[in-house]
């Protein structure tokens, strides 16, 4: 942060230029990145920032092939470590993530204060699937399959309104991850959020190609972003228990 201040002081007109290609997994841009990118554009208008949303596999391949400079992901350490090692990538954690279950207030799980994966085996799980994301590349789908859930238990849907309706009508329960820095969207009073108790190692952070020297543009972006999330007011989800 001190180095960044000196750079800014020396370049009072923020006339630093360069190109930066950023890969992000689906959802991160909407959850927490959009406000920061707007600020970054204003602070460093001469840096050409390109960002692309992709699956975690797509992000990794983009870094491995040097098509992108930096990636922001939500990582399941146990599941992804072999894949990162295969492509000579390094993951650096910035903050923990938590999985939550959303149910209707009339669902059998609504009375629980926390739930475990075992509690969920009786019910269909609804997982948001971005329109451009294939089933095999959906990170939550892959994680559920890794932990033993059958494909028949998982409903993939790209329409958030339809997901809410399905939860309201007790067709299933919705599974999602929340970072401490995510924008917390208001939930209907008929929807209950329940933390998942299982100790699944999830964290939000950045991914780099091993032994790669970051460009000035990439270093500035990373410094600014780390400073942004460290000073940002934390939004702790309010779990609504009926």
mmCIF file of C-alpha atoms in Angstrom:
data_model
loop_
_atom_site.group_PDB
_atom_site.id
_atom_site.type_symbol
_atom_site.label_atom_id
_atom_site.label_comp_id
_atom_site.label_asym_id
_atom_site.label_seq_id
_atom_site.Cartn_x
_atom_site.Cartn_y
_atom_site.Cartn_z
ATOM 1 C CA UNK A 1 0.000 0.000 0.000
ATOM 2 C CA UNK A 2 2.864 2.395 0.790
ATOM 3 C CA UNK A 3 4.485 1.671 -2.579
ATOM 4 C CA UNK A 4 1.158 2.328 -4.246
ATOM 5 C CA UNK A 5 0.876 5.708 -2.481
ATOM 6 C CA UNK A 6 4.349 6.693 -3.699
ATOM 7 C CA UNK A 7 3.492 5.680 -7.258
ATOM 8 C CA UNK A 8 0.365 7.825 -7.104
ATOM 9 C CA UNK A 9 2.281 10.759 -5.628
ATOM 10 C CA UNK A 10 4.878 10.531 -8.412
ATOM 11 C CA UNK A 11 2.194 10.207 -11.060
ATOM 12 C CA UNK A 12 -0.261 12.811 -9.893
ATOM 13 C CA UNK A 13 -2.140 12.749 -13.193
ATOM 14 C CA UNK A 14 -2.447 8.959 -12.994
ATOM 15 C CA UNK A 15 -0.826 8.778 -16.432
ATOM 16 C CA UNK A 16 0.301 5.175 -15.985
ATOM 17 C CA UNK A 17 -0.585 3.173 -19.067
ATOM 18 C CA UNK A 18 -0.572 -0.473 -20.007
ATOM 19 C CA UNK A 19 -2.835 -3.403 -20.760
ATOM 20 C CA UNK A 20 -4.334 -5.863 -18.298
ATOM 21 C CA UNK A 21 -6.429 -8.930 -19.061
ATOM 22 C CA UNK A 22 -8.382 -10.214 -16.094
ATOM 23 C CA UNK A 23 -10.238 -13.539 -15.875
ATOM 24 C CA UNK A 24 -13.004 -13.969 -13.314
ATOM 25 C CA UNK A 25 -15.250 -16.913 -12.560
ATOM 26 C CA UNK A 26 -18.967 -16.486 -13.098
ATOM 27 C CA UNK A 27 -20.662 -14.493 -10.328
ATOM 28 C CA UNK A 28 -17.649 -12.622 -8.916
ATOM 29 C CA UNK A 29 -18.200 -9.644 -11.225
ATOM 30 C CA UNK A 30 -21.790 -9.183 -10.026
ATOM 31 C CA UNK A 31 -21.079 -9.972 -6.384
ATOM 32 C CA UNK A 32 -18.228 -7.626 -5.637
ATOM 33 C CA UNK A 33 -16.100 -6.512 -8.573
ATOM 34 C CA UNK A 34 -18.278 -4.050 -10.518
ATOM 35 C CA UNK A 35 -17.995 -1.063 -8.105
ATOM 36 C CA UNK A 36 -14.226 -1.538 -7.818
ATOM 37 C CA UNK A 37 -13.691 -1.697 -11.595
ATOM 38 C CA UNK A 38 -15.550 1.613 -12.025
ATOM 39 C CA UNK A 39 -13.241 3.235 -9.469
ATOM 40 C CA UNK A 40 -10.165 1.695 -11.071
ATOM 41 C CA UNK A 41 -11.136 3.049 -14.506
ATOM 42 C CA UNK A 42 -11.450 6.552 -13.051
ATOM 43 C CA UNK A 43 -8.131 6.342 -11.182
ATOM 44 C CA UNK A 44 -6.093 4.850 -14.039
ATOM 45 C CA UNK A 45 -7.893 5.839 -17.263
ATOM 46 C CA UNK A 46 -4.914 4.961 -19.478
ATOM 47 C CA UNK A 47 -4.767 1.326 -18.386
ATOM 48 C CA UNK A 48 -6.648 -0.824 -20.888
ATOM 49 C CA UNK A 49 -8.510 -3.310 -18.732
ATOM 50 C CA UNK A 50 -10.158 -6.311 -20.355
ATOM 51 C CA UNK A 51 -12.064 -8.779 -18.209
ATOM 52 C CA UNK A 52 -13.674 -12.048 -19.178
ATOM 53 C CA UNK A 53 -16.055 -14.261 -17.202
ATOM 54 C CA UNK A 54 -15.447 -17.987 -17.478
ATOM 55 C CA UNK A 55 -15.569 -21.285 -15.597
ATOM 56 C CA UNK A 56 -12.717 -22.144 -13.252
ATOM 57 C CA UNK A 57 -11.351 -24.508 -15.913
ATOM 58 C CA UNK A 58 -11.478 -21.731 -18.498
ATOM 59 C CA UNK A 59 -9.785 -19.290 -16.126
ATOM 60 C CA UNK A 60 -6.984 -21.774 -15.417
ATOM 61 C CA UNK A 61 -6.377 -22.518 -19.090
ATOM 62 C CA UNK A 62 -6.342 -18.803 -19.883
ATOM 63 C CA UNK A 63 -3.635 -18.232 -17.260
ATOM 64 C CA UNK A 64 -1.671 -21.320 -18.263
ATOM 65 C CA UNK A 65 -1.619 -20.173 -21.893
ATOM 66 C CA UNK A 66 -0.789 -16.580 -20.809
ATOM 67 C CA UNK A 67 -3.955 -15.263 -22.426
ATOM 68 C CA UNK A 68 -4.731 -13.468 -19.147
ATOM 69 C CA UNK A 69 -2.516 -11.856 -16.526
ATOM 70 C CA UNK A 70 -4.512 -12.438 -13.368
ATOM 71 C CA UNK A 71 -7.628 -14.292 -12.224
ATOM 72 C CA UNK A 72 -10.126 -13.862 -9.395
ATOM 73 C CA UNK A 73 -11.887 -17.010 -8.238
ATOM 74 C CA UNK A 74 -13.720 -18.757 -5.431
ATOM 75 C CA UNK A 75 -11.671 -21.843 -4.682
ATOM 76 C CA UNK A 76 -12.436 -25.224 -3.129
ATOM 77 C CA UNK A 77 -8.851 -25.978 -2.076
ATOM 78 C CA UNK A 78 -9.211 -29.733 -1.667
ATOM 79 C CA UNK A 79 -10.850 -30.192 -5.044
ATOM 80 C CA UNK A 80 -8.821 -27.744 -7.161
ATOM 81 C CA UNK A 81 -5.260 -28.167 -5.832
ATOM 82 C CA UNK A 82 -4.326 -30.993 -8.295
ATOM 83 C CA UNK A 83 -5.716 -29.000 -11.233
ATOM 84 C CA UNK A 84 -3.704 -25.898 -10.239
ATOM 85 C CA UNK A 85 -0.532 -27.964 -9.851
ATOM 86 C CA UNK A 86 -1.047 -29.529 -13.281
ATOM 87 C CA UNK A 87 -1.113 -26.091 -14.921
ATOM 88 C CA UNK A 88 1.586 -24.597 -12.646
ATOM 89 C CA UNK A 89 -0.737 -22.061 -11.055
ATOM 90 C CA UNK A 90 -0.604 -20.496 -7.600
ATOM 91 C CA UNK A 91 -3.699 -19.575 -5.583
ATOM 92 C CA UNK A 92 -3.529 -16.801 -2.961
ATOM 93 C CA UNK A 93 -6.459 -16.502 -0.571
ATOM 94 C CA UNK A 94 -7.880 -13.070 0.288
ATOM 95 C CA UNK A 95 -10.947 -13.943 2.352
ATOM 96 C CA UNK A 96 -13.044 -16.948 3.389
ATOM 97 C CA UNK A 97 -16.310 -17.910 1.696
ATOM 98 C CA UNK A 98 -19.319 -19.605 3.205
ATOM 99 C CA UNK A 99 -21.990 -21.786 1.668
ATOM 100 C CA UNK A 100 -25.609 -21.028 2.510
ATOM 101 C CA UNK A 101 -28.862 -22.812 1.824
ATOM 102 C CA UNK A 102 -31.981 -20.832 0.928
ATOM 103 C CA UNK A 103 -35.310 -22.485 1.732
ATOM 104 C CA UNK A 104 -38.900 -21.350 1.939
ATOM 105 C CA UNK A 105 -40.206 -20.633 5.443
ATOM 106 C CA UNK A 106 -42.476 -23.703 5.150
ATOM 107 C CA UNK A 107 -39.718 -26.122 4.149
ATOM 108 C CA UNK A 108 -38.755 -28.912 6.626
ATOM 109 C CA UNK A 109 -35.221 -27.474 6.840
ATOM 110 C CA UNK A 110 -36.435 -23.970 7.759
ATOM 111 C CA UNK A 111 -36.350 -24.726 11.490
ATOM 112 C CA UNK A 112 -32.634 -25.621 11.400
ATOM 113 C CA UNK A 113 -30.026 -23.093 12.555
ATOM 114 C CA UNK A 114 -27.339 -24.826 10.507
ATOM 115 C CA UNK A 115 -27.474 -27.724 8.065
ATOM 116 C CA UNK A 116 -24.963 -30.342 7.001
ATOM 117 C CA UNK A 117 -24.454 -31.975 3.629
ATOM 118 C CA UNK A 118 -26.119 -35.059 5.092
ATOM 119 C CA UNK A 119 -29.279 -32.992 5.804
ATOM 120 C CA UNK A 120 -29.434 -32.090 2.119
ATOM 121 C CA UNK A 121 -29.336 -35.601 0.681
ATOM 122 C CA UNK A 122 -33.155 -35.903 0.900
ATOM 123 C CA UNK A 123 -33.901 -32.783 -1.148
ATOM 124 C CA UNK A 124 -33.228 -31.528 -4.688
ATOM 125 C CA UNK A 125 -30.566 -28.787 -4.755
ATOM 126 C CA UNK A 126 -31.063 -25.792 -7.058
ATOM 127 C CA UNK A 127 -27.800 -24.276 -8.291
ATOM 128 C CA UNK A 128 -27.509 -21.076 -10.337
ATOM 129 C CA UNK A 129 -25.917 -21.812 -13.697
ATOM 130 C CA UNK A 130 -24.877 -18.797 -15.838
ATOM 131 C CA UNK A 131 -26.198 -19.057 -19.411
ATOM 132 C CA UNK A 132 -22.714 -19.416 -20.937
ATOM 133 C CA UNK A 133 -21.555 -22.048 -18.424
ATOM 134 C CA UNK A 134 -21.658 -25.756 -19.264
ATOM 135 C CA UNK A 135 -22.847 -28.239 -16.654
ATOM 136 C CA UNK A 136 -19.385 -29.768 -16.273
ATOM 137 C CA UNK A 137 -17.826 -26.341 -15.578
ATOM 138 C CA UNK A 138 -20.261 -25.133 -12.917
ATOM 139 C CA UNK A 139 -18.125 -24.916 -9.724
ATOM 140 C CA UNK A 140 -20.945 -25.673 -7.269
ATOM 141 C CA UNK A 141 -22.141 -28.583 -9.425
ATOM 142 C CA UNK A 142 -18.598 -29.986 -9.546
ATOM 143 C CA UNK A 143 -18.240 -29.568 -5.786
ATOM 144 C CA UNK A 144 -21.533 -31.352 -5.045
ATOM 145 C CA UNK A 145 -20.556 -34.210 -7.340
ATOM 146 C CA UNK A 146 -17.155 -34.342 -5.620
ATOM 147 C CA UNK A 147 -18.901 -34.744 -2.275
ATOM 148 C CA UNK A 148 -21.074 -37.612 -3.510
ATOM 149 C CA UNK A 149 -24.330 -36.034 -4.680
ATOM 150 C CA UNK A 150 -25.899 -37.662 -7.717
ATOM 151 C CA UNK A 151 -26.608 -35.702 -10.891
ATOM 152 C CA UNK A 152 -30.322 -36.375 -10.396
ATOM 153 C CA UNK A 153 -30.332 -34.409 -7.119
ATOM 154 C CA UNK A 154 -28.989 -31.211 -8.691
ATOM 155 C CA UNK A 155 -31.194 -28.772 -10.618
ATOM 156 C CA UNK A 156 -29.186 -26.262 -12.690
ATOM 157 C CA UNK A 157 -31.035 -23.062 -13.582
ATOM 158 C CA UNK A 158 -29.936 -19.738 -15.095
ATOM 159 C CA UNK A 159 -33.046 -17.710 -14.228
ATOM 160 C CA UNK A 160 -32.830 -16.201 -10.733
ATOM 161 C CA UNK A 161 -36.557 -15.392 -10.675
ATOM 162 C CA UNK A 162 -37.397 -18.995 -11.484
ATOM 163 C CA UNK A 163 -34.997 -20.200 -8.767
ATOM 164 C CA UNK A 164 -36.829 -18.022 -6.216
ATOM 165 C CA UNK A 165 -40.170 -19.423 -7.363
ATOM 166 C CA UNK A 166 -38.882 -22.989 -7.090
ATOM 167 C CA UNK A 167 -37.646 -22.309 -3.552
ATOM 168 C CA UNK A 168 -40.972 -20.647 -2.617
ATOM 169 C CA UNK A 169 -42.860 -23.690 -3.870
ATOM 170 C CA UNK A 170 -40.608 -26.170 -2.025
ATOM 171 C CA UNK A 171 -39.432 -27.804 -5.248
ATOM 172 C CA UNK A 172 -35.928 -27.718 -3.803
ATOM 173 C CA UNK A 173 -33.456 -25.648 -1.791
ATOM 174 C CA UNK A 174 -31.001 -23.211 -3.313
ATOM 175 C CA UNK A 175 -27.271 -23.441 -2.658
ATOM 176 C CA UNK A 176 -24.913 -20.475 -3.051
ATOM 177 C CA UNK A 177 -21.649 -19.075 -1.705
ATOM 178 C CA UNK A 178 -21.232 -15.736 0.050
ATOM 179 C CA UNK A 179 -17.994 -13.796 0.481
ATOM 180 C CA UNK A 180 -17.570 -11.239 3.287
ATOM 181 C CA UNK A 181 -17.281 -8.523 0.631
ATOM 182 C CA UNK A 182 -20.263 -9.548 -1.471
ATOM 183 C CA UNK A 183 -23.210 -7.276 -1.911
ATOM 184 C CA UNK A 184 -25.957 -8.744 0.239
ATOM 185 C CA UNK A 185 -29.179 -8.769 -1.710
ATOM 186 C CA UNK A 186 -32.454 -8.468 0.221
ATOM 187 C CA UNK A 187 -34.358 -11.716 0.519
ATOM 188 C CA UNK A 188 -38.090 -12.139 0.723
ATOM 189 C CA UNK A 189 -39.435 -12.620 4.226
ATOM 190 C CA UNK A 190 -40.596 -16.032 3.050
ATOM 191 C CA UNK A 191 -37.020 -17.137 2.303
ATOM 192 C CA UNK A 192 -34.749 -18.459 5.048
ATOM 193 C CA UNK A 193 -30.945 -18.482 4.748
ATOM 194 C CA UNK A 194 -29.215 -21.275 6.655
ATOM 195 C CA UNK A 195 -25.428 -21.623 6.924
ATOM 196 C CA UNK A 196 -23.906 -24.914 5.819
ATOM 197 C CA UNK A 197 -22.085 -26.428 8.780
ATOM 198 C CA UNK A 198 -19.753 -28.775 6.921
ATOM 199 C CA UNK A 199 -16.128 -27.695 6.953
ATOM 200 C CA UNK A 200 -15.598 -27.223 3.218
ATOM 201 C CA UNK A 201 -12.471 -25.184 2.546
ATOM 202 C CA UNK A 202 -13.762 -22.364 0.341
ATOM 203 C CA UNK A 203 -11.993 -19.053 -0.111
ATOM 204 C CA UNK A 204 -11.977 -16.062 -2.417
ATOM 205 C CA UNK A 205 -8.651 -14.970 -3.870
ATOM 206 C CA UNK A 206 -6.471 -14.562 -6.912
ATOM 207 C CA UNK A 207 -4.686 -17.011 -9.167
ATOM 208 C CA UNK A 208 -1.348 -16.478 -10.927
ATOM 209 C CA UNK A 209 0.904 -18.403 -13.256
ATOM 210 C CA UNK A 210 3.965 -19.651 -11.338
ATOM 211 C CA UNK A 211 7.229 -17.730 -11.818
ATOM 212 C CA UNK A 212 5.454 -14.978 -13.748
ATOM 213 C CA UNK A 213 6.454 -11.356 -13.198
ATOM 214 C CA UNK A 214 3.391 -9.144 -13.076
ATOM 215 C CA UNK A 215 3.262 -6.081 -15.287
ATOM 216 C CA UNK A 216 2.951 -2.651 -13.660
ATOM 217 C CA UNK A 217 -0.724 -2.531 -14.684
ATOM 218 C CA UNK A 218 -1.414 -5.942 -13.102
ATOM 219 C CA UNK A 219 0.506 -5.037 -9.927
ATOM 220 C CA UNK A 220 -1.424 -1.773 -9.583
ATOM 221 C CA UNK A 221 -4.730 -3.565 -10.078
ATOM 222 C CA UNK A 222 -3.869 -6.175 -7.457
ATOM 223 C CA UNK A 223 -2.622 -3.587 -4.946
ATOM 224 C CA UNK A 224 -5.703 -1.413 -5.449
ATOM 225 C CA UNK A 225 -8.048 -4.389 -5.191
ATOM 226 C CA UNK A 226 -6.468 -5.751 -1.990
ATOM 227 C CA UNK A 227 -6.614 -2.262 -0.477
ATOM 228 C CA UNK A 228 -10.254 -1.946 -1.582
ATOM 229 C CA UNK A 229 -11.460 -5.153 0.055
ATOM 230 C CA UNK A 230 -9.393 -4.598 3.218
ATOM 231 C CA UNK A 231 -11.028 -1.197 3.813
ATOM 232 C CA UNK A 232 -14.481 -2.063 2.504
ATOM 233 C CA UNK A 233 -17.211 -2.320 5.112
ATOM 234 C CA UNK A 234 -17.854 -6.000 5.633
ATOM 235 C CA UNK A 235 -21.367 -7.162 4.816
ATOM 236 C CA UNK A 236 -22.187 -10.044 7.106
ATOM 237 C CA UNK A 237 -25.266 -11.948 5.886
ATOM 238 C CA UNK A 238 -28.215 -11.719 8.241
ATOM 239 C CA UNK A 239 -29.552 -15.221 8.453
ATOM 240 C CA UNK A 240 -33.320 -14.946 8.676
ATOM 241 C CA UNK A 241 -34.671 -17.751 10.856
ATOM 242 C CA UNK A 242 -38.458 -17.885 10.927
#
